[in-house]
Amino acid sequence: MFVLAVQQGLNGLVLGSLYVLVALGLTLVYGVLVQINFAHADFVMIGAFSAYFVTHALHGDYLLSLAAAGAVGALLGYLVNAAIFAPLLGKGSELRPLIATIGVSVMLENGALALLGPVPYAFATRYSAEVIRFGPLYLTAQSVIILAVAATAIVLLHGFLRFTFLGKALRAVAQDRETAGLMGIAPDRLIMLTFIIGSALAGLGGALLAPVLVLTPFAGTSVIVKAFAIVIIGGFGNIEGTILAGLLVGLIEAMTTQVLDPGLIDIVVFGLLLAMLVIRPTGLIAERREENV
Amino acid sequence: MTPLLEATALDLAYGPVAVCRDLSFQVMAGEAVALIGANGAGKTTTLRAVAGLLAPRAGTLRFAGQTIDRLPSHARLGLGIALVPEGRRVFPFLTVRENLEMGGFRHRHQRRHVARLIERGFAWFPRLRERAGQRAGTLSGGEQQMLALARAMMSEPRLLCLDEPSLGLAPIVVQDIFRTIAAINRDGTSILLVEQNAHYAFATAVRGYVLRGGSIVAAGPTAALRSDERVRAAYLGGSVGASGGI
């Protein structure tokens, strides 16, 4: 029983770290821009397909495809910011970019549908079938990759924000864009950097999810709804809160599967979300919620 | 000799709301100049225009011979204009040291130089050294003002603009801050000061401009402005020379 609980806990962490990767991009962009990019879900989906085509069509290694998916995500983030958010920056319109990204999302999904069709793609990597045993516990090599890549990405992001000049400048822009400009920091460049980092994480998350996902042009939607819940539970714009909430939601899902029924996952997760909104609308780490990024 | 900063016939507005009309003023290299006037006279707006936070509707701004009125604030900082903004505006969730580092953003590729400039700031205000690892949002108002001043000096500006550095602070802290401002000016940095506390404004600046309703109504050496009855009566209260402001 104990072993089983630990095993489910591990599975939950694997799932949770995937959620964290996707949710971090949302929370980063919100923290810096106080805007939401609704096409983020489709960056996840396109990241997943990028990984699929690099491994299947180009016969590349899956690990290589992760880098490719991250790069595709970064490019998409660059384009969406350059086309939609940057031109409206400081123009006082909050709704227009939001609606525009919904439009981008619809276009990307239907474009993918026209190109790829509605039938789910079977994405099996050689790592999915390979089981690694740790004493009484089992993990697929895919899960180990997910944990390792996600942990690396999170540690790198955290280190970037805490210890590099550019990362601190990004936090400065999030806290006070105008004053950051007075420091000689060009806010629009750091906003672009935020989009690139956040969207690369989404692409990477998609590539890591791809082998465990029902891979269709609408694959991003199921993940993004959870990611939004995580961002809210963690406190919008709060990086640490988002990481914590992502892992927590992963664990809760795993435990729901174990103790209750897999069909109840969404009910439990969104029940938790509603409870959070009532009890602690400021998010898990409430005393620090004002720090965006 | 061309002025370091030269504003010519500036019109400033927030959207449709006109704030300043036909402002012309200069700051010479090494000079300390004060903008004085009652609340709502347009002093803060003028400083915002100089620092690049507000594009003038008409008129020109030249700095060191270069037209700057279309440059964004981060580009003006690169030329040598720094602003200590109204309300201090420290980054509340960055530590004191990180705030100073942000002030030195233009020197980010010379880490040793940044470290030296941080040391200079700590020498001005030893309190900041004690609080170096603390989040700036947890500092007292006086400490935040010290930090905002030290942060602005991290870029080694040629012109330091200050917006009400004494606002809401205890007299002893104000003294400390103005002593440092005077030292900064002696070391060759030009100062453009907005200050309601007439005593400190006149003690620091050699020249002043008096604003009323968005226009300059008097200008000259601070010694002359100080004794000008109209200026005294209208903007400075009855107690010029005492430590109180308006």
Coordinates of C-alpha atoms in Angstrom, one line a residue:
Chain A
M1 CA 0.0 0.0 0.0
F2 CA 2.8 2.4 1.0
V3 CA 4.8 1.5 -2.1
L4 CA 1.8 2.0 -4.2
A5 CA 1.2 5.5 -2.8
V6 CA 4.8 6.4 -3.4
Q7 CA 4.5 5.1 -7.0
Q8 CA 1.4 7.2 -7.6
G9 CA 3.2 10.1 -6.0
L10 CA 6.0 9.7 -8.5
N11 CA 3.5 9.5 -11.4
G12 CA 1.9 12.7 -10.0
L13 CA 5.2 14.5 -10.0
V14 CA 5.9 13.5 -13.6
L15 CA 2.5 14.9 -14.6
G16 CA 2.8 17.9 -12.3
S17 CA 6.2 18.9 -13.8
L18 CA 4.6 18.9 -17.3
Y19 CA 1.9 21.2 -16.0
V20 CA 4.5 23.4 -14.5
L21 CA 6.3 23.9 -17.8
V22 CA 3.1 24.9 -19.5
A23 CA 1.8 27.1 -16.7
L24 CA 5.1 28.9 -16.2
G25 CA 4.9 30.5 -19.7
L26 CA 1.4 31.8 -18.8
T27 CA 2.4 33.2 -15.5
L28 CA 5.6 34.8 -16.8
V29 CA 3.8 36.7 -19.5
Y30 CA 1.1 37.7 -17.1
G31 CA 3.7 38.8 -14.5
V32 CA 5.5 41.1 -17.0
L33 CA 2.6 42.3 -19.2
V34 CA -0.6 41.6 -17.1
Q35 CA -1.9 40.0 -20.3
I36 CA -2.9 36.5 -21.2
N37 CA -1.8 34.7 -24.3
F38 CA -4.7 32.4 -25.3
A39 CA -2.6 30.9 -28.1
H40 CA -0.3 29.4 -25.5
A41 CA -2.3 26.1 -25.6
D42 CA -1.5 25.9 -29.3
F43 CA 2.2 26.4 -28.7
V44 CA 1.9 23.3 -26.6
M45 CA 0.2 21.4 -29.4
I46 CA 2.6 22.6 -32.1
G47 CA 5.5 21.7 -29.8
A48 CA 4.1 18.2 -29.6
F49 CA 3.7 17.9 -33.3
S50 CA 7.1 19.3 -33.9
A51 CA 8.6 16.6 -31.7
Y52 CA 6.4 14.0 -33.5
F53 CA 7.7 15.0 -37.0
V54 CA 11.3 15.3 -36.0
T55 CA 11.3 11.8 -34.5
H56 CA 9.0 10.1 -37.1
A57 CA 9.4 11.9 -40.4
L58 CA 13.0 13.0 -40.0
H59 CA 14.0 10.0 -38.0
G60 CA 15.7 12.2 -35.4
D61 CA 16.2 11.3 -31.8
Y62 CA 13.5 12.2 -29.4
L63 CA 15.8 14.2 -27.3
L64 CA 16.8 16.2 -30.3
S65 CA 13.1 16.8 -31.0
L66 CA 12.7 18.3 -27.6
A67 CA 15.2 21.1 -28.5
A68 CA 13.4 21.5 -31.9
A69 CA 10.0 21.9 -30.1
G70 CA 11.4 24.4 -27.7
A71 CA 12.8 26.4 -30.7
V72 CA 9.5 26.3 -32.5
G73 CA 7.7 27.5 -29.4
A74 CA 10.2 30.3 -29.0
L75 CA 9.6 31.4 -32.6
L76 CA 5.8 31.3 -32.1
G77 CA 6.2 33.4 -29.0
Y78 CA 8.3 35.9 -30.8
L79 CA 5.8 36.2 -33.6
V80 CA 2.7 36.6 -31.4
N81 CA 4.4 39.3 -29.3
A82 CA 5.7 41.1 -32.4
A83 CA 2.4 41.0 -34.2
I84 CA -0.1 41.5 -31.4
F85 CA 1.2 42.5 -28.0
A86 CA 4.1 44.8 -28.9
P87 CA 2.2 47.2 -31.2
L88 CA -0.5 47.7 -28.5
L89 CA 1.9 48.0 -25.6
G90 CA 1.1 51.1 -23.5
K91 CA -1.9 52.0 -25.6
G92 CA -4.2 51.2 -22.8
S93 CA -6.1 48.5 -24.5
E94 CA -6.2 45.3 -22.5
L95 CA -9.0 43.6 -24.4
R96 CA -7.7 43.8 -27.9
P97 CA -4.6 41.7 -27.6
L98 CA -6.5 39.2 -25.6
I99 CA -9.2 38.7 -28.2
A100 CA -6.5 38.7 -30.9
T101 CA -4.7 35.8 -29.3
I102 CA -8.0 33.9 -29.2
G103 CA -8.2 34.5 -32.9
V104 CA -4.6 33.2 -33.3
S105 CA -5.5 30.2 -31.3
V106 CA -8.5 29.4 -33.5
M107 CA -6.4 29.9 -36.6
L108 CA -3.6 27.6 -35.4
E109 CA -6.0 24.9 -34.4
N110 CA -7.9 24.9 -37.6
G111 CA -4.8 25.3 -39.7
A112 CA -3.4 22.2 -37.9
L113 CA -6.7 20.4 -38.5
A114 CA -6.6 21.1 -42.2
L115 CA -3.0 20.0 -42.4
L116 CA -3.0 17.1 -40.0
G117 CA -6.6 15.8 -39.8
P118 CA -8.6 15.0 -36.8
V119 CA -7.3 11.4 -36.2
P120 CA -5.0 11.1 -33.2
Y121 CA -1.4 10.5 -34.0
A122 CA 0.4 7.6 -32.2
F123 CA 3.6 8.9 -30.9
A124 CA 5.7 6.1 -29.4
T125 CA 9.3 6.8 -28.6
R126 CA 11.8 4.2 -27.6
Y127 CA 11.8 5.7 -24.2
S128 CA 8.1 5.1 -23.6
A129 CA 8.4 1.3 -23.6
E130 CA 11.6 1.2 -21.6
V131 CA 10.9 0.7 -17.9
I132 CA 13.5 1.5 -15.2
R133 CA 13.2 0.0 -11.8
F134 CA 14.1 1.8 -8.6
G135 CA 13.7 -0.9 -5.9
P136 CA 10.0 -1.6 -5.8
L137 CA 9.2 1.5 -7.9
Y138 CA 8.9 1.7 -11.7
L139 CA 9.2 4.6 -14.0
T140 CA 9.3 4.6 -17.8
A141 CA 12.4 6.2 -19.3
Q142 CA 10.0 8.8 -20.7
S143 CA 9.0 9.7 -17.2
V144 CA 12.6 10.0 -16.1
I145 CA 13.3 12.3 -19.1
I146 CA 10.2 14.4 -18.2
L147 CA 11.4 14.8 -14.6
A148 CA 15.0 15.6 -15.6
V149 CA 14.2 18.0 -18.4
A150 CA 11.5 19.8 -16.4
A151 CA 13.6 20.0 -13.3
T152 CA 16.5 21.4 -15.3
A153 CA 14.3 24.0 -17.1
I154 CA 12.8 25.1 -13.8
V155 CA 16.2 25.4 -12.0
L156 CA 17.7 27.3 -15.0
L157 CA 14.7 29.7 -15.1
H158 CA 14.9 30.3 -11.4
G159 CA 18.6 30.9 -11.6
F160 CA 18.2 33.2 -14.5
L161 CA 15.6 35.3 -12.7
R162 CA 17.5 35.4 -9.4
F163 CA 21.2 35.7 -10.4
T164 CA 21.6 37.2 -13.8
F165 CA 21.5 40.9 -14.6
L166 CA 19.0 40.3 -17.4
G167 CA 16.8 38.1 -15.2
K168 CA 16.7 40.8 -12.5
A169 CA 15.9 43.4 -15.1
L170 CA 13.0 41.2 -16.2
R171 CA 11.7 41.2 -12.7
A172 CA 12.2 44.9 -12.5
V173 CA 10.1 45.4 -15.7
A174 CA 7.4 43.2 -14.1
Q175 CA 7.4 45.3 -10.9
D176 CA 7.5 48.8 -12.5
R177 CA 7.9 49.0 -16.3
E178 CA 8.2 52.8 -16.3
T179 CA 10.9 52.9 -13.7
A180 CA 12.8 50.1 -15.4
G181 CA 13.0 52.4 -18.4
L182 CA 14.5 55.0 -16.3
M183 CA 17.3 52.5 -15.4
G184 CA 18.2 52.3 -19.1
I185 CA 16.4 48.9 -19.4
A186 CA 14.4 48.7 -22.7
P187 CA 11.2 47.2 -21.4
D188 CA 10.0 46.1 -24.9
R189 CA 13.1 43.9 -25.3
L190 CA 12.6 42.2 -22.0
I191 CA 8.9 41.6 -22.7
M192 CA 10.0 40.0 -25.9
L193 CA 12.4 37.8 -24.0
T194 CA 9.7 36.8 -21.6
F195 CA 7.5 35.7 -24.5
I196 CA 10.3 33.7 -26.0
I197 CA 11.2 32.0 -22.8
G198 CA 7.6 31.3 -21.8
S199 CA 6.7 30.0 -25.3
A200 CA 9.8 27.8 -25.5
L201 CA 8.7 26.2 -22.3
A202 CA 5.3 25.6 -23.8
G203 CA 6.8 24.0 -26.9
L204 CA 9.1 21.9 -24.7
G205 CA 6.2 20.9 -22.5
G206 CA 4.2 19.8 -25.6
A207 CA 7.1 17.7 -26.8
L208 CA 7.4 16.0 -23.4
L209 CA 3.6 15.5 -23.2
A210 CA 3.4 14.2 -26.8
P211 CA 4.0 10.5 -26.1
V212 CA 1.4 10.5 -23.3
L213 CA -1.1 12.8 -25.0
V214 CA -4.0 12.1 -27.4
L215 CA -2.1 13.9 -30.1
T216 CA -4.6 15.9 -32.2
P217 CA -4.8 19.6 -33.3
F218 CA -6.8 20.3 -30.2
A219 CA -4.4 18.6 -27.8
G220 CA -3.4 21.8 -26.2
T221 CA -6.8 22.7 -24.9
S222 CA -7.0 19.9 -22.3
V223 CA -3.7 20.9 -20.9
I224 CA -4.2 24.6 -20.9
V225 CA -7.3 24.5 -18.9
K226 CA -5.3 22.7 -16.1
A227 CA -2.5 25.2 -16.6
F228 CA -4.9 28.1 -16.0
A229 CA -6.2 26.4 -12.9
I230 CA -2.6 26.0 -11.7
V231 CA -1.7 29.6 -12.5
I232 CA -4.7 30.8 -10.4
I233 CA -4.0 28.4 -7.6
G234 CA -0.4 29.5 -7.5
G235 CA -1.3 33.2 -7.7
F236 CA -1.2 34.9 -11.1
G237 CA 2.3 36.0 -11.9
N238 CA 3.9 34.1 -9.1
I239 CA 6.6 31.7 -10.3
E240 CA 7.2 29.8 -7.0
G241 CA 3.5 29.5 -6.5
T242 CA 3.0 28.2 -10.0
I243 CA 5.6 25.5 -9.5
L244 CA 4.1 24.5 -6.2
A245 CA 0.6 24.5 -7.6
G246 CA 1.6 22.5 -10.7
L247 CA 3.2 19.7 -8.7
L248 CA 0.3 19.7 -6.3
V249 CA -2.2 19.4 -9.1
G250 CA -0.2 16.5 -10.6
L251 CA -0.1 14.8 -7.2
I252 CA -3.8 15.3 -6.6
E253 CA -4.6 13.8 -10.0
A254 CA -2.5 10.8 -9.3
M255 CA -4.1 10.3 -5.9
T256 CA -7.5 10.8 -7.3
T257 CA -6.8 8.0 -9.8
Q258 CA -5.5 5.8 -7.0
V259 CA -8.1 6.4 -4.3
L260 CA -11.2 7.5 -6.2
D261 CA -11.6 7.2 -9.9
P262 CA -9.7 8.6 -12.9
G263 CA -13.0 10.0 -14.2
L264 CA -13.2 12.3 -11.2
I265 CA -9.9 14.1 -11.8
D266 CA -11.3 17.2 -13.4
I267 CA -14.0 17.5 -10.8
V268 CA -11.5 17.3 -8.0
V269 CA -9.0 19.7 -9.6
F270 CA -11.5 22.3 -10.5
G271 CA -13.3 21.9 -7.2
L272 CA -9.9 22.7 -5.6
L273 CA -9.7 25.8 -7.9
L274 CA -13.1 27.0 -6.8
A275 CA -12.2 26.4 -3.2
M276 CA -9.0 28.4 -3.6
L277 CA -10.8 31.3 -5.2
V278 CA -13.1 31.4 -2.2
I279 CA -10.5 30.8 0.6
R280 CA -7.3 32.3 -0.8
P281 CA -8.0 34.3 -3.9
T282 CA -4.4 35.6 -3.8
G283 CA -2.9 32.2 -4.4
L284 CA -0.9 29.7 -2.4
I285 CA 2.0 32.0 -1.4
A286 CA -0.2 34.9 -0.6
E287 CA 2.2 37.1 1.2
R288 CA 4.4 37.2 -1.9
R289 CA 1.8 37.4 -4.5
E290 CA 2.5 41.0 -5.4
E291 CA 5.8 40.0 -6.9
N292 CA 5.0 39.3 -10.4
V293 CA 7.8 37.1 -11.7
Chain B
M1 CA 29.0 77.8 -24.1
T2 CA 26.1 75.6 -25.0
P3 CA 23.9 74.4 -22.2
L4 CA 23.9 70.7 -21.2
L5 CA 20.1 70.7 -21.2
E6 CA 18.1 73.1 -23.2
A7 CA 14.3 73.2 -23.3
T8 CA 12.8 75.4 -25.9
A9 CA 9.1 76.3 -26.0
L10 CA 7.9 73.0 -24.6
D11 CA 4.2 72.3 -24.5
L12 CA 3.3 69.3 -22.3
A13 CA 0.0 67.5 -22.0
Y14 CA -1.5 64.3 -20.8
G15 CA -3.8 63.4 -23.6
P16 CA -6.1 66.4 -24.1
V17 CA -5.2 67.9 -20.8
A18 CA -2.6 70.7 -21.3
V19 CA -0.2 71.0 -18.3
C20 CA 2.7 73.2 -19.4
R21 CA 2.9 75.9 -22.1
D22 CA 5.9 77.5 -23.7
L23 CA 8.5 76.3 -21.2
S24 CA 12.1 77.4 -22.0
F25 CA 14.9 76.7 -19.5
Q26 CA 18.5 75.6 -19.5
V27 CA 20.9 73.7 -17.2
M28 CA 24.6 74.4 -17.8
A29 CA 27.2 71.7 -17.3
G30 CA 27.9 71.4 -13.6
E31 CA 25.1 73.7 -12.6
A32 CA 22.4 73.0 -10.0
V33 CA 19.0 74.4 -11.0
A34 CA 15.7 74.3 -9.1
L35 CA 12.1 74.3 -10.5
I36 CA 9.9 75.8 -7.8
G37 CA 6.2 76.4 -7.6
A38 CA 3.0 75.3 -5.9
N39 CA 1.3 71.9 -6.3
G40 CA 0.0 71.4 -9.8
A41 CA 2.3 74.0 -11.3
G42 CA 3.7 71.4 -13.7
K43 CA 7.1 70.7 -12.0
T44 CA 6.8 66.9 -12.1
T45 CA 5.4 66.9 -15.6
T46 CA 8.5 69.0 -16.7
L47 CA 10.9 66.5 -15.1
R48 CA 9.0 63.6 -16.8
A49 CA 9.4 65.2 -20.1
V50 CA 13.1 65.7 -19.5
A51 CA 13.6 62.1 -18.5
G52 CA 11.6 60.8 -21.5
L53 CA 8.4 59.5 -19.7
L54 CA 6.3 62.1 -21.5
A55 CA 6.7 63.2 -25.1
P56 CA 6.3 66.9 -25.5
R57 CA 3.4 68.0 -27.7
A58 CA 5.5 70.8 -29.1
G59 CA 8.9 72.4 -28.6
T60 CA 12.3 70.8 -28.4
L61 CA 14.6 69.3 -25.8
R62 CA 18.3 69.3 -26.5
F63 CA 20.9 67.5 -24.4
A64 CA 24.6 68.0 -25.0
G65 CA 23.8 69.4 -28.4
Q66 CA 21.6 66.5 -29.4
T67 CA 17.8 66.6 -30.0
I68 CA 16.3 64.1 -27.6
D69 CA 12.6 64.8 -27.5
R70 CA 11.6 61.7 -29.4
L71 CA 14.0 59.4 -27.5
P72 CA 12.5 56.9 -25.0
S73 CA 13.7 57.1 -21.4
H74 CA 16.1 54.2 -21.6
A75 CA 17.9 55.9 -24.5
R76 CA 18.1 59.2 -22.6
L77 CA 19.7 57.4 -19.7
G78 CA 22.4 56.2 -22.1
L79 CA 23.1 59.8 -22.9
G80 CA 23.4 60.7 -19.3
I81 CA 20.0 61.8 -17.9
A82 CA 18.9 60.1 -14.8
L83 CA 15.7 60.7 -12.8
V84 CA 14.9 60.1 -9.1
P85 CA 11.2 59.9 -9.6
E86 CA 8.4 61.2 -7.5
G87 CA 7.5 58.7 -4.8
R88 CA 10.9 57.0 -5.1
R89 CA 9.7 54.1 -7.1
V90 CA 12.2 51.5 -5.8
F91 CA 11.6 48.0 -7.1
P92 CA 9.8 46.6 -4.0
F93 CA 10.6 42.9 -4.5
L94 CA 14.2 43.4 -5.5
T95 CA 16.8 43.6 -2.7
V96 CA 18.6 46.9 -2.1
R97 CA 21.7 45.5 -3.8
E98 CA 19.6 44.4 -6.8
N99 CA 18.0 47.8 -7.0
L100 CA 21.4 49.4 -7.2
E101 CA 22.4 46.8 -9.9
M102 CA 19.4 47.8 -12.0
G103 CA 20.5 51.5 -11.7
G104 CA 23.8 50.3 -13.1
F105 CA 22.2 48.4 -16.0
R106 CA 24.2 50.2 -18.6
H107 CA 27.4 49.0 -17.0
R108 CA 26.2 45.4 -16.7
H109 CA 29.1 44.0 -18.7
Q110 CA 31.6 45.5 -16.3
R111 CA 30.8 43.8 -13.1
R112 CA 33.7 45.2 -11.2
H113 CA 32.7 48.7 -12.1
V114 CA 29.1 48.0 -10.9
A115 CA 30.6 46.7 -7.6
R116 CA 32.6 49.9 -7.2
L117 CA 29.6 52.1 -7.8
I118 CA 27.6 50.1 -5.3
E119 CA 30.3 50.7 -2.8
R120 CA 30.2 54.4 -3.5
G121 CA 26.4 54.4 -2.8
F122 CA 27.0 52.5 0.5
A123 CA 29.6 55.1 1.4
W124 CA 27.0 57.9 0.9
F125 CA 24.4 56.0 2.9
P126 CA 25.8 53.3 5.2
R127 CA 22.2 52.4 6.1
L128 CA 21.9 50.9 2.6
R129 CA 24.9 48.6 3.3
E130 CA 23.2 47.3 6.4
R131 CA 20.1 46.6 4.4
A132 CA 21.8 45.3 1.2
G133 CA 20.1 41.9 1.2
Q134 CA 16.7 43.2 2.2
R135 CA 13.8 43.8 -0.1
A136 CA 13.5 47.4 -1.0
G137 CA 9.7 47.4 -0.3
T138 CA 10.5 46.7 3.4
L139 CA 12.6 49.9 3.8
S140 CA 11.5 53.0 5.5
G141 CA 10.6 56.1 3.4
G142 CA 13.9 57.7 4.1
E143 CA 15.9 54.6 3.3
Q144 CA 13.9 54.2 0.1
Q145 CA 14.8 57.8 -0.9
M146 CA 18.5 57.1 -0.2
L147 CA 18.2 54.0 -2.4
A148 CA 16.4 55.9 -5.2
L149 CA 19.2 58.5 -5.2
A150 CA 22.0 56.0 -5.0
R151 CA 20.3 53.9 -7.7
A152 CA 20.0 56.9 -10.1
M153 CA 23.7 57.7 -9.6
M154 CA 24.7 54.1 -10.5
S155 CA 24.4 55.1 -14.2
E156 CA 26.9 57.9 -13.6
P157 CA 24.6 60.5 -15.2
R158 CA 25.7 63.9 -16.4
L159 CA 22.4 65.4 -15.4
L160 CA 20.6 64.1 -12.3
C161 CA 16.9 65.1 -12.1
L162 CA 15.3 64.9 -8.6
D163 CA 11.5 65.0 -8.0
E164 CA 10.7 66.1 -4.4
P165 CA 13.4 64.2 -2.6
S166 CA 12.3 65.6 0.8
L167 CA 8.7 64.6 0.5
G168 CA 7.3 63.0 3.6
L169 CA 10.7 62.5 5.3
A170 CA 12.0 63.4 8.7
P171 CA 14.2 66.6 8.7
I172 CA 17.3 64.7 9.8
V173 CA 17.0 62.3 6.8
V174 CA 16.3 65.2 4.5
Q175 CA 19.6 66.9 5.6
D176 CA 21.5 63.7 5.0
I177 CA 20.1 63.4 1.5
F178 CA 20.7 67.0 0.5
R179 CA 24.2 66.9 1.8
T180 CA 24.8 64.0 -0.6
I181 CA 23.1 65.9 -3.5
A182 CA 25.4 68.8 -2.8
A183 CA 28.4 66.5 -2.9
I184 CA 27.2 64.9 -6.1
N185 CA 26.9 68.4 -7.7
R186 CA 30.4 69.4 -6.4
D187 CA 31.8 66.3 -8.1
G188 CA 30.5 67.7 -11.4
T189 CA 27.1 66.2 -12.0
S190 CA 24.5 68.8 -13.1
I191 CA 21.3 68.8 -11.0
L192 CA 17.7 69.7 -12.0
L193 CA 15.8 69.8 -8.8
V194 CA 12.0 69.9 -8.1
E195 CA 11.5 70.7 -4.4
Q196 CA 8.7 72.2 -2.3
N197 CA 11.0 72.7 0.6
A198 CA 12.2 76.2 -0.3
H199 CA 15.1 76.1 2.2
Y200 CA 16.7 73.1 0.6
A201 CA 15.9 74.1 -2.9
F202 CA 17.6 77.5 -2.5
A203 CA 20.5 76.0 -0.5
T204 CA 21.2 73.5 -3.3
A205 CA 20.6 75.4 -6.5
V206 CA 22.3 78.4 -7.8
R207 CA 19.5 79.3 -10.2
G208 CA 15.8 78.7 -10.2
Y209 CA 12.7 78.9 -12.3
V210 CA 9.3 79.6 -10.8
L211 CA 6.4 77.9 -12.3
R212 CA 2.8 78.9 -12.0
G213 CA -0.1 77.2 -13.9
G214 CA 2.3 75.5 -16.3
S215 CA 4.3 78.6 -17.3
I216 CA 7.6 80.1 -16.1
V217 CA 6.8 83.3 -14.3
A218 CA 10.1 84.2 -12.8
A219 CA 13.7 83.0 -13.3
G220 CA 17.1 84.0 -11.9
P221 CA 19.7 83.3 -9.3
T222 CA 18.2 81.7 -6.2
A223 CA 19.6 84.6 -4.1
A224 CA 17.5 87.0 -6.1
L225 CA 14.4 84.8 -6.1
R226 CA 14.7 84.2 -2.4
S227 CA 14.3 87.9 -1.7
D228 CA 11.7 88.5 -4.4
E229 CA 8.6 89.5 -2.5
R230 CA 6.2 88.2 -5.2
V231 CA 7.9 84.8 -5.3
R232 CA 7.9 84.6 -1.5
A233 CA 4.3 85.5 -1.1
A234 CA 3.0 83.3 -3.9
Y235 CA 5.0 80.1 -3.7
L236 CA 7.3 80.0 -0.7
G237 CA 5.1 80.8 2.2
G238 CA 6.4 83.3 4.7
S239 CA 9.2 81.3 6.1
V240 CA 12.0 81.2 3.5
G241 CA 15.2 80.5 5.3
A242 CA 13.5 78.5 8.0
S243 CA 13.5 74.7 7.5
G244 CA 9.9 74.5 6.6
G245 CA 8.5 74.3 3.1
I246 CA 5.0 75.1 1.9

